[in-house]
């Protein structure tokens, strides 16, 4: 249940120049993760949870902490059938974005429509995606 990843500065010119190391470990419905940037020596740690059934919806979420910026970030997600809703922010601005999407399957195609609303900018960003499985 452990994973490790290496980030490369520029994989097209030098695959030995590692910029960061990331790792995670999953325990049941909880995931703990960290990222260490070799150049800036910045560390970001996080934890996530998922799969909690609330009866009408499943709840999940995540929290992160950036040691250089000294900022906590967080997101909460509720999902029910084909609908998903989320809200996120940080300790300086607790509610920055809200949004959601609706997903459905049309034969070999998965179609999703959604929108994000940035409360600070008062700006809505619609999305639409289609994916195919063969």
PDB file of N, CA and C in Angstrom, residues 8-102:
ATOM      1  N   UNK A   8      10.917  14.605 -12.469  1.00  0.00           N
ATOM      2  CA  UNK A   8      12.107  14.982 -13.218  1.00  0.00           C
ATOM      3  C   UNK A   8      12.024  16.442 -13.628  1.00  0.00           C
ATOM      4  N   UNK A   9      13.154  17.141 -13.563  1.00  0.00           N
ATOM      5  CA  UNK A   9      13.192  18.548 -13.949  1.00  0.00           C
ATOM      6  C   UNK A   9      12.841  18.707 -15.418  1.00  0.00           C
ATOM      7  N   UNK A  10      13.472  17.928 -16.274  1.00  0.00           N
ATOM      8  CA  UNK A  10      13.178  17.965 -17.705  1.00  0.00           C
ATOM      9  C   UNK A  10      13.499  16.595 -18.285  1.00  0.00           C
ATOM     10  N   UNK A  11      12.488  15.750 -18.386  1.00  0.00           N
ATOM     11  CA  UNK A  11      12.698  14.373 -18.823  1.00  0.00           C
ATOM     12  C   UNK A  11      13.204  14.275 -20.259  1.00  0.00           C
ATOM     13  N   UNK A  12      13.030  15.322 -21.062  1.00  0.00           N
ATOM     14  CA  UNK A  12      13.459  15.251 -22.465  1.00  0.00           C
ATOM     15  C   UNK A  12      14.956  15.496 -22.636  1.00  0.00           C
ATOM     16  N   UNK A  13      15.629  16.082 -21.616  1.00  0.00           N
ATOM     17  CA  UNK A  13      17.061  16.361 -21.748  1.00  0.00           C
ATOM     18  C   UNK A  13      17.929  15.590 -20.763  1.00  0.00           C
ATOM     19  N   UNK A  14      17.413  15.310 -19.558  1.00  0.00           N
ATOM     20  CA  UNK A  14      18.243  14.635 -18.564  1.00  0.00           C
ATOM     21  C   UNK A  14      17.355  13.884 -17.570  1.00  0.00           C
ATOM     22  N   UNK A  15      17.263  12.573 -17.736  1.00  0.00           N
ATOM     23  CA  UNK A  15      16.409  11.776 -16.855  1.00  0.00           C
ATOM     24  C   UNK A  15      17.054  11.522 -15.494  1.00  0.00           C
ATOM     25  N   UNK A  16      18.290  11.962 -15.292  1.00  0.00           N
ATOM     26  CA  UNK A  16      18.935  11.798 -13.993  1.00  0.00           C
ATOM     27  C   UNK A  16      18.741  13.003 -13.085  1.00  0.00           C
ATOM     28  N   UNK A  17      18.167  14.100 -13.604  1.00  0.00           N
ATOM     29  CA  UNK A  17      17.960  15.310 -12.814  1.00  0.00           C
ATOM     30  C   UNK A  17      16.600  15.225 -12.123  1.00  0.00           C
ATOM     31  N   UNK A  18      16.600  14.690 -10.912  1.00  0.00           N
ATOM     32  CA  UNK A  18      15.360  14.499 -10.144  1.00  0.00           C
ATOM     33  C   UNK A  18      15.053  15.784  -9.383  1.00  0.00           C
ATOM     34  N   UNK A  19      13.833  16.299  -9.565  1.00  0.00           N
ATOM     35  CA  UNK A  19      13.439  17.544  -8.896  1.00  0.00           C
ATOM     36  C   UNK A  19      12.738  17.298  -7.567  1.00  0.00           C
ATOM     37  N   UNK A  20      11.962  16.218  -7.477  1.00  0.00           N
ATOM     38  CA  UNK A  20      11.258  15.957  -6.237  1.00  0.00           C
ATOM     39  C   UNK A  20      10.968  14.470  -6.077  1.00  0.00           C
ATOM     40  N   UNK A  21      10.729  14.096  -4.828  1.00  0.00           N
ATOM     41  CA  UNK A  21      10.378  12.722  -4.479  1.00  0.00           C
ATOM     42  C   UNK A  21       9.044  12.773  -3.758  1.00  0.00           C
ATOM     43  N   UNK A  22       8.125  11.911  -4.186  1.00  0.00           N
ATOM     44  CA  UNK A  22       6.799  11.862  -3.585  1.00  0.00           C
ATOM     45  C   UNK A  22       6.548  10.457  -3.067  1.00  0.00           C
ATOM     46  N   UNK A  23       5.804  10.359  -1.997  1.00  0.00           N
ATOM     47  CA  UNK A  23       5.456   9.060  -1.463  1.00  0.00           C
ATOM     48  C   UNK A  23       4.093   9.086  -0.820  1.00  0.00           C
ATOM     49  N   UNK A  24       3.460   7.930  -0.785  1.00  0.00           N
ATOM     50  CA  UNK A  24       2.167   7.826  -0.113  1.00  0.00           C
ATOM     51  C   UNK A  24       2.021   6.444   0.496  1.00  0.00           C
ATOM     52  N   UNK A  25       1.168   6.366   1.495  1.00  0.00           N
ATOM     53  CA  UNK A  25       0.888   5.100   2.158  1.00  0.00           C
ATOM     54  C   UNK A  25      -0.592   5.078   2.499  1.00  0.00           C
ATOM     55  N   UNK A  26      -1.254   3.993   2.132  1.00  0.00           N
ATOM     56  CA  UNK A  26      -2.698   3.878   2.345  1.00  0.00           C
ATOM     57  C   UNK A  26      -2.981   2.890   3.458  1.00  0.00           C
ATOM     58  N   UNK A  27      -3.850   3.315   4.369  1.00  0.00           N
ATOM     59  CA  UNK A  27      -4.298   2.473   5.468  1.00  0.00           C
ATOM     60  C   UNK A  27      -5.820   2.524   5.475  1.00  0.00           C
ATOM     61  N   UNK A  28      -6.448   1.477   4.971  1.00  0.00           N
ATOM     62  CA  UNK A  28      -7.912   1.462   4.886  1.00  0.00           C
ATOM     63  C   UNK A  28      -8.414   2.576   3.992  1.00  0.00           C
ATOM     64  N   UNK A  29      -9.269   3.423   4.530  1.00  0.00           N
ATOM     65  CA  UNK A  29      -9.842   4.530   3.763  1.00  0.00           C
ATOM     66  C   UNK A  29      -8.977   5.797   3.828  1.00  0.00           C
ATOM     67  N   UNK A  30      -7.820   5.716   4.496  1.00  0.00           N
ATOM     68  CA  UNK A  30      -6.964   6.888   4.680  1.00  0.00           C
ATOM     69  C   UNK A  30      -5.695   6.760   3.844  1.00  0.00           C
ATOM     70  N   UNK A  31      -5.259   7.869   3.263  1.00  0.00           N
ATOM     71  CA  UNK A  31      -3.996   7.918   2.530  1.00  0.00           C
ATOM     72  C   UNK A  31      -3.159   9.061   3.090  1.00  0.00           C
ATOM     73  N   UNK A  32      -1.910   8.773   3.377  1.00  0.00           N
ATOM     74  CA  UNK A  32      -0.968   9.778   3.873  1.00  0.00           C
ATOM     75  C   UNK A  32       0.107   9.961   2.809  1.00  0.00           C
ATOM     76  N   UNK A  33       0.454  11.215   2.517  1.00  0.00           N
ATOM     77  CA  UNK A  33       1.386  11.468   1.415  1.00  0.00           C
ATOM     78  C   UNK A  33       2.324  12.609   1.755  1.00  0.00           C
ATOM     79  N   UNK A  34       3.430  12.656   1.012  1.00  0.00           N
ATOM     80  CA  UNK A  34       4.381  13.736   1.170  1.00  0.00           C
ATOM     81  C   UNK A  34       5.136  13.985  -0.117  1.00  0.00           C
ATOM     82  N   UNK A  35       5.629  15.202  -0.272  1.00  0.00           N
ATOM     83  CA  UNK A  35       6.420  15.594  -1.429  1.00  0.00           C
ATOM     84  C   UNK A  35       7.610  16.395  -0.915  1.00  0.00           C
ATOM     85  N   UNK A  36       8.811  15.995  -1.347  1.00  0.00           N
ATOM     86  CA  UNK A  36      10.024  16.723  -0.975  1.00  0.00           C
ATOM     87  C   UNK A  36      10.673  17.244  -2.240  1.00  0.00           C
ATOM     88  N   UNK A  37      10.817  18.579  -2.348  1.00  0.00           N
ATOM     89  CA  UNK A  37      11.457  19.200  -3.499  1.00  0.00           C
ATOM     90  C   UNK A  37      12.953  19.294  -3.215  1.00  0.00           C
ATOM     91  N   UNK A  38      13.747  18.614  -4.034  1.00  0.00           N
ATOM     92  CA  UNK A  38      15.192  18.565  -3.817  1.00  0.00           C
ATOM     93  C   UNK A  38      15.879  19.912  -4.035  1.00  0.00           C
ATOM     94  N   UNK A  39      15.333  20.747  -4.910  1.00  0.00           N
ATOM     95  CA  UNK A  39      15.945  22.041  -5.194  1.00  0.00           C
ATOM     96  C   UNK A  39      15.633  23.076  -4.111  1.00  0.00           C
ATOM     97  N   UNK A  40      14.368  23.244  -3.781  1.00  0.00           N
ATOM     98  CA  UNK A  40      13.976  24.257  -2.798  1.00  0.00           C
ATOM     99  C   UNK A  40      13.969  23.730  -1.373  1.00  0.00           C
ATOM    100  N   UNK A  41      14.042  22.416  -1.211  1.00  0.00           N
ATOM    101  CA  UNK A  41      13.958  21.735   0.079  1.00  0.00           C
ATOM    102  C   UNK A  41      12.606  21.951   0.756  1.00  0.00           C
ATOM    103  N   UNK A  42      11.585  22.281  -0.042  1.00  0.00           N
ATOM    104  CA  UNK A  42      10.234  22.457   0.477  1.00  0.00           C
ATOM    105  C   UNK A  42       9.585  21.088   0.662  1.00  0.00           C
ATOM    106  N   UNK A  43       8.801  20.980   1.713  1.00  0.00           N
ATOM    107  CA  UNK A  43       8.069  19.752   2.002  1.00  0.00           C
ATOM    108  C   UNK A  43       6.583  20.074   2.033  1.00  0.00           C
ATOM    109  N   UNK A  44       5.793  19.237   1.361  1.00  0.00           N
ATOM    110  CA  UNK A  44       4.337  19.317   1.415  1.00  0.00           C
ATOM    111  C   UNK A  44       3.842  17.958   1.901  1.00  0.00           C
ATOM    112  N   UNK A  45       3.034  17.963   2.937  1.00  0.00           N
ATOM    113  CA  UNK A  45       2.469  16.723   3.462  1.00  0.00           C
ATOM    114  C   UNK A  45       0.954  16.795   3.333  1.00  0.00           C
ATOM    115  N   UNK A  46       0.349  15.628   3.243  1.00  0.00           N
ATOM    116  CA  UNK A  46      -1.098  15.599   3.093  1.00  0.00           C
ATOM    117  C   UNK A  46      -1.700  14.314   3.594  1.00  0.00           C
ATOM    118  N   UNK A  47      -3.002  14.360   3.779  1.00  0.00           N
ATOM    119  CA  UNK A  47      -3.769  13.189   4.168  1.00  0.00           C
ATOM    120  C   UNK A  47      -5.120  13.264   3.482  1.00  0.00           C
ATOM    121  N   UNK A  48      -5.608  12.112   3.096  1.00  0.00           N
ATOM    122  CA  UNK A  48      -6.915  12.053   2.449  1.00  0.00           C
ATOM    123  C   UNK A  48      -7.722  10.904   3.011  1.00  0.00           C
ATOM    124  N   UNK A  49      -9.021  11.030   2.882  1.00  0.00           N
ATOM    125  CA  UNK A  49      -9.906   9.945   3.297  1.00  0.00           C
ATOM    126  C   UNK A  49     -10.987   9.798   2.248  1.00  0.00           C
ATOM    127  N   UNK A  50     -11.530   8.634   2.148  1.00  0.00           N
ATOM    128  CA  UNK A  50     -12.574   8.427   1.147  1.00  0.00           C
ATOM    129  C   UNK A  50     -13.425   7.224   1.466  1.00  0.00           C
ATOM    130  N   UNK A  51     -14.564   7.194   0.817  1.00  0.00           N
ATOM    131  CA  UNK A  51     -15.434   6.036   0.923  1.00  0.00           C
ATOM    132  C   UNK A  51     -16.314   5.978   2.143  1.00  0.00           C
ATOM    133  N   UNK A  52     -16.546   7.109   2.800  1.00  0.00           N
ATOM    134  CA  UNK A  52     -17.430   7.088   3.956  1.00  0.00           C
ATOM    135  C   UNK A  52     -18.876   7.259   3.496  1.00  0.00           C
ATOM    136  N   UNK A  53     -19.669   6.237   3.722  1.00  0.00           N
ATOM    137  CA  UNK A  53     -21.056   6.242   3.274  1.00  0.00           C
ATOM    138  C   UNK A  53     -21.919   6.979   4.290  1.00  0.00           C
ATOM    139  N   UNK A  54     -22.592   8.027   3.805  1.00  0.00           N
ATOM    140  CA  UNK A  54     -23.480   8.822   4.659  1.00  0.00           C
ATOM    141  C   UNK A  54     -24.944   8.497   4.428  1.00  0.00           C
ATOM    142  N   UNK A  55     -25.203   7.411   3.727  1.00  0.00           N
ATOM    143  CA  UNK A  55     -26.572   7.029   3.405  1.00  0.00           C
ATOM    144  C   UNK A  55     -26.972   7.518   2.034  1.00  0.00           C
ATOM    145  N   UNK A  56     -27.133   8.817   1.864  1.00  0.00           N
ATOM    146  CA  UNK A  56     -27.526   9.379   0.572  1.00  0.00           C
ATOM    147  C   UNK A  56     -26.334   9.752  -0.297  1.00  0.00           C
ATOM    148  N   UNK A  57     -25.128   9.801   0.298  1.00  0.00           N
ATOM    149  CA  UNK A  57     -23.930  10.186  -0.453  1.00  0.00           C
ATOM    150  C   UNK A  57     -22.699   9.590   0.211  1.00  0.00           C
ATOM    151  N   UNK A  58     -21.624   9.512  -0.562  1.00  0.00           N
ATOM    152  CA  UNK A  58     -20.321   9.117  -0.043  1.00  0.00           C
ATOM    153  C   UNK A  58     -19.489  10.375   0.167  1.00  0.00           C
ATOM    154  N   UNK A  59     -18.752  10.410   1.269  1.00  0.00           N
ATOM    155  CA  UNK A  59     -17.922  11.576   1.591  1.00  0.00           C
ATOM    156  C   UNK A  59     -16.443  11.217   1.463  1.00  0.00           C
ATOM    157  N   UNK A  60     -15.670  12.185   0.969  1.00  0.00           N
ATOM    158  CA  UNK A  60     -14.220  12.052   0.921  1.00  0.00           C
ATOM    159  C   UNK A  60     -13.623  13.445   1.068  1.00  0.00           C
ATOM    160  N   UNK A  61     -12.327  13.493   1.275  1.00  0.00           N
ATOM    161  CA  UNK A  61     -11.693  14.791   1.422  1.00  0.00           C
ATOM    162  C   UNK A  61     -10.198  14.661   1.559  1.00  0.00           C
ATOM    163  N   UNK A  62      -9.541  15.801   1.602  1.00  0.00           N
ATOM    164  CA  UNK A  62      -8.090  15.831   1.729  1.00  0.00           C
ATOM    165  C   UNK A  62      -7.667  17.125   2.406  1.00  0.00           C
ATOM    166  N   UNK A  63      -6.507  17.067   3.063  1.00  0.00           N
ATOM    167  CA  UNK A  63      -5.892  18.238   3.654  1.00  0.00           C
ATOM    168  C   UNK A  63      -4.394  18.181   3.358  1.00  0.00           C
ATOM    169  N   UNK A  64      -3.801  19.324   3.051  1.00  0.00           N
ATOM    170  CA  UNK A  64      -2.364  19.405   2.783  1.00  0.00           C
ATOM    171  C   UNK A  64      -1.762  20.549   3.582  1.00  0.00           C
ATOM    172  N   UNK A  65      -0.452  20.457   3.798  1.00  0.00           N
ATOM    173  CA  UNK A  65       0.271  21.543   4.458  1.00  0.00           C
ATOM    174  C   UNK A  65       1.579  21.761   3.716  1.00  0.00           C
ATOM    175  N   UNK A  66       1.822  23.007   3.287  1.00  0.00           N
ATOM    176  CA  UNK A  66       3.045  23.404   2.604  1.00  0.00           C
ATOM    177  C   UNK A  66       3.938  24.098   3.631  1.00  0.00           C
ATOM    178  N   UNK A  67       5.117  23.507   3.910  1.00  0.00           N
ATOM    179  CA  UNK A  67       5.975  24.038   4.976  1.00  0.00           C
ATOM    180  C   UNK A  67       6.578  25.395   4.635  1.00  0.00           C
ATOM    181  N   UNK A  68       6.869  25.666   3.360  1.00  0.00           N
ATOM    182  CA  UNK A  68       7.418  26.974   2.986  1.00  0.00           C
ATOM    183  C   UNK A  68       6.354  28.066   3.039  1.00  0.00           C
ATOM    184  N   UNK A  69       5.213  27.803   2.450  1.00  0.00           N
ATOM    185  CA  UNK A  69       4.139  28.797   2.416  1.00  0.00           C
ATOM    186  C   UNK A  69       3.396  28.882   3.750  1.00  0.00           C
ATOM    187  N   UNK A  70       3.565  27.861   4.590  1.00  0.00           N
ATOM    188  CA  UNK A  70       2.858  27.773   5.863  1.00  0.00           C
ATOM    189  C   UNK A  70       1.357  27.917   5.672  1.00  0.00           C
ATOM    190  N   UNK A  71       0.838  27.141   4.708  1.00  0.00           N
ATOM    191  CA  UNK A  71      -0.580  27.192   4.363  1.00  0.00           C
ATOM    192  C   UNK A  71      -1.166  25.781   4.379  1.00  0.00           C
ATOM    193  N   UNK A  72      -2.328  25.660   5.008  1.00  0.00           N
ATOM    194  CA  UNK A  72      -3.111  24.442   4.940  1.00  0.00           C
ATOM    195  C   UNK A  72      -4.104  24.569   3.789  1.00  0.00           C
ATOM    196  N   UNK A  73      -4.245  23.540   2.984  1.00  0.00           N
ATOM    197  CA  UNK A  73      -5.267  23.490   1.957  1.00  0.00           C
ATOM    198  C   UNK A  73      -6.175  22.313   2.230  1.00  0.00           C
ATOM    199  N   UNK A  74      -7.441  22.425   1.840  1.00  0.00           N
ATOM    200  CA  UNK A  74      -8.357  21.318   2.094  1.00  0.00           C
ATOM    201  C   UNK A  74      -9.462  21.288   1.055  1.00  0.00           C
ATOM    202  N   UNK A  75     -10.048  20.101   0.919  1.00  0.00           N
ATOM    203  CA  UNK A  75     -11.168  19.914   0.002  1.00  0.00           C
ATOM    204  C   UNK A  75     -12.072  18.837   0.561  1.00  0.00           C
ATOM    205  N   UNK A  76     -13.371  19.059   0.430  1.00  0.00           N
ATOM    206  CA  UNK A  76     -14.371  18.072   0.806  1.00  0.00           C
ATOM    207  C   UNK A  76     -15.209  17.728  -0.407  1.00  0.00           C
ATOM    208  N   UNK A  77     -15.558  16.448  -0.550  1.00  0.00           N
ATOM    209  CA  UNK A  77     -16.309  15.974  -1.713  1.00  0.00           C
ATOM    210  C   UNK A  77     -17.472  15.106  -1.246  1.00  0.00           C
ATOM    211  N   UNK A  78     -18.635  15.323  -1.852  1.00  0.00           N
ATOM    212  CA  UNK A  78     -19.797  14.462  -1.667  1.00  0.00           C
ATOM    213  C   UNK A  78     -20.193  13.913  -3.022  1.00  0.00           C
ATOM    214  N   UNK A  79     -20.437  12.608  -3.090  1.00  0.00           N
ATOM    215  CA  UNK A  79     -20.828  11.977  -4.346  1.00  0.00           C
ATOM    216  C   UNK A  79     -22.044  11.090  -4.114  1.00  0.00           C
ATOM    217  N   UNK A  80     -23.001  11.219  -5.018  1.00  0.00           N
ATOM    218  CA  UNK A  80     -24.212  10.411  -4.952  1.00  0.00           C
ATOM    219  C   UNK A  80     -24.631  10.056  -6.360  1.00  0.00           C
ATOM    220  N   UNK A  81     -24.641   8.755  -6.639  1.00  0.00           N
ATOM    221  CA  UNK A  81     -24.948   8.259  -7.978  1.00  0.00           C
ATOM    222  C   UNK A  81     -24.045   8.936  -9.011  1.00  0.00           C
ATOM    223  N   UNK A  82     -24.608   9.708  -9.903  1.00  0.00           N
ATOM    224  CA  UNK A  82     -23.833  10.346 -10.970  1.00  0.00           C
ATOM    225  C   UNK A  82     -23.420  11.783 -10.639  1.00  0.00           C
ATOM    226  N   UNK A  83     -23.834  12.283  -9.495  1.00  0.00           N
ATOM    227  CA  UNK A  83     -23.533  13.663  -9.099  1.00  0.00           C
ATOM    228  C   UNK A  83     -22.382  13.728  -8.110  1.00  0.00           C
ATOM    229  N   UNK A  84     -21.502  14.705  -8.296  1.00  0.00           N
ATOM    230  CA  UNK A  84     -20.400  14.953  -7.377  1.00  0.00           C
ATOM    231  C   UNK A  84     -20.349  16.451  -7.097  1.00  0.00           C
ATOM    232  N   UNK A  85     -20.174  16.817  -5.827  1.00  0.00           N
ATOM    233  CA  UNK A  85     -20.049  18.224  -5.435  1.00  0.00           C
ATOM    234  C   UNK A  85     -18.835  18.372  -4.537  1.00  0.00           C
ATOM    235  N   UNK A  86     -18.159  19.521  -4.625  1.00  0.00           N
ATOM    236  CA  UNK A  86     -16.978  19.752  -3.800  1.00  0.00           C
ATOM    237  C   UNK A  86     -16.897  21.205  -3.374  1.00  0.00           C
ATOM    238  N   UNK A  87     -16.087  21.422  -2.348  1.00  0.00           N
ATOM    239  CA  UNK A  87     -15.732  22.761  -1.887  1.00  0.00           C
ATOM    240  C   UNK A  87     -14.286  22.688  -1.422  1.00  0.00           C
ATOM    241  N   UNK A  88     -13.519  23.762  -1.679  1.00  0.00           N
ATOM    242  CA  UNK A  88     -12.129  23.762  -1.231  1.00  0.00           C
ATOM    243  C   UNK A  88     -11.693  25.157  -0.838  1.00  0.00           C
ATOM    244  N   UNK A  89     -10.564  25.202  -0.149  1.00  0.00           N
ATOM    245  CA  UNK A  89     -10.001  26.466   0.295  1.00  0.00           C
ATOM    246  C   UNK A  89      -8.716  26.234   1.053  1.00  0.00           C
ATOM    247  N   UNK A  90      -8.298  27.245   1.804  1.00  0.00           N
ATOM    248  CA  UNK A  90      -7.113  27.114   2.650  1.00  0.00           C
ATOM    249  C   UNK A  90      -7.345  27.886   3.947  1.00  0.00           C
ATOM    250  N   UNK A  91      -6.356  27.858   4.835  1.00  0.00           N
ATOM    251  CA  UNK A  91      -6.560  28.494   6.138  1.00  0.00           C
ATOM    252  C   UNK A  91      -6.702  30.016   6.035  1.00  0.00           C
ATOM    253  N   UNK A  92      -6.230  30.620   4.962  1.00  0.00           N
ATOM    254  CA  UNK A  92      -6.376  32.067   4.782  1.00  0.00           C
ATOM    255  C   UNK A  92      -7.683  32.440   4.091  1.00  0.00           C
ATOM    256  N   UNK A  93      -8.238  31.528   3.315  1.00  0.00           N
ATOM    257  CA  UNK A  93      -9.481  31.748   2.572  1.00  0.00           C
ATOM    258  C   UNK A  93     -10.244  30.423   2.556  1.00  0.00           C
ATOM    259  N   UNK A  94     -11.020  30.144   3.601  1.00  0.00           N
ATOM    260  CA  UNK A  94     -11.604  28.820   3.778  1.00  0.00           C
ATOM    261  C   UNK A  94     -12.530  28.327   2.659  1.00  0.00           C
ATOM    262  N   UNK A  95     -13.156  29.208   1.933  1.00  0.00           N
ATOM    263  CA  UNK A  95     -14.057  28.758   0.875  1.00  0.00           C
ATOM    264  C   UNK A  95     -13.709  29.499  -0.412  1.00  0.00           C
ATOM    265  N   UNK A  96     -12.830  28.893  -1.222  1.00  0.00           N
ATOM    266  CA  UNK A  96     -12.380  29.524  -2.460  1.00  0.00           C
ATOM    267  C   UNK A  96     -13.173  29.072  -3.669  1.00  0.00           C
ATOM    268  N   UNK A  97     -13.468  27.775  -3.736  1.00  0.00           N
ATOM    269  CA  UNK A  97     -14.149  27.206  -4.900  1.00  0.00           C
ATOM    270  C   UNK A  97     -15.234  26.243  -4.456  1.00  0.00           C
ATOM    271  N   UNK A  98     -16.314  26.246  -5.218  1.00  0.00           N
ATOM    272  CA  UNK A  98     -17.347  25.213  -5.081  1.00  0.00           C
ATOM    273  C   UNK A  98     -17.650  24.732  -6.496  1.00  0.00           C
ATOM    274  N   UNK A  99     -18.062  23.518  -6.597  1.00  0.00           N
ATOM    275  CA  UNK A  99     -18.357  23.015  -7.937  1.00  0.00           C
ATOM    276  C   UNK A  99     -18.914  21.618  -7.892  1.00  0.00           C
ATOM    277  N   UNK A 100     -19.103  21.102  -9.070  1.00  0.00           N
ATOM    278  CA  UNK A 100     -19.626  19.752  -9.161  1.00  0.00           C
ATOM    279  C   UNK A 100     -19.702  19.301 -10.597  1.00  0.00           C
ATOM    280  N   UNK A 101     -20.099  18.042 -10.746  1.00  0.00           N
ATOM    281  CA  UNK A 101     -20.287  17.525 -12.090  1.00  0.00           C
ATOM    282  C   UNK A 101     -21.320  16.408 -12.102  1.00  0.00           C
ATOM    283  N   UNK A 102     -21.754  16.113 -13.301  1.00  0.00           N
ATOM    284  CA  UNK A 102     -22.710  15.043 -13.550  1.00  0.00           C
ATOM    285  C   UNK A 102     -22.091  14.141 -14.602  1.00  0.00           C
TER     286      UNK A 102
END
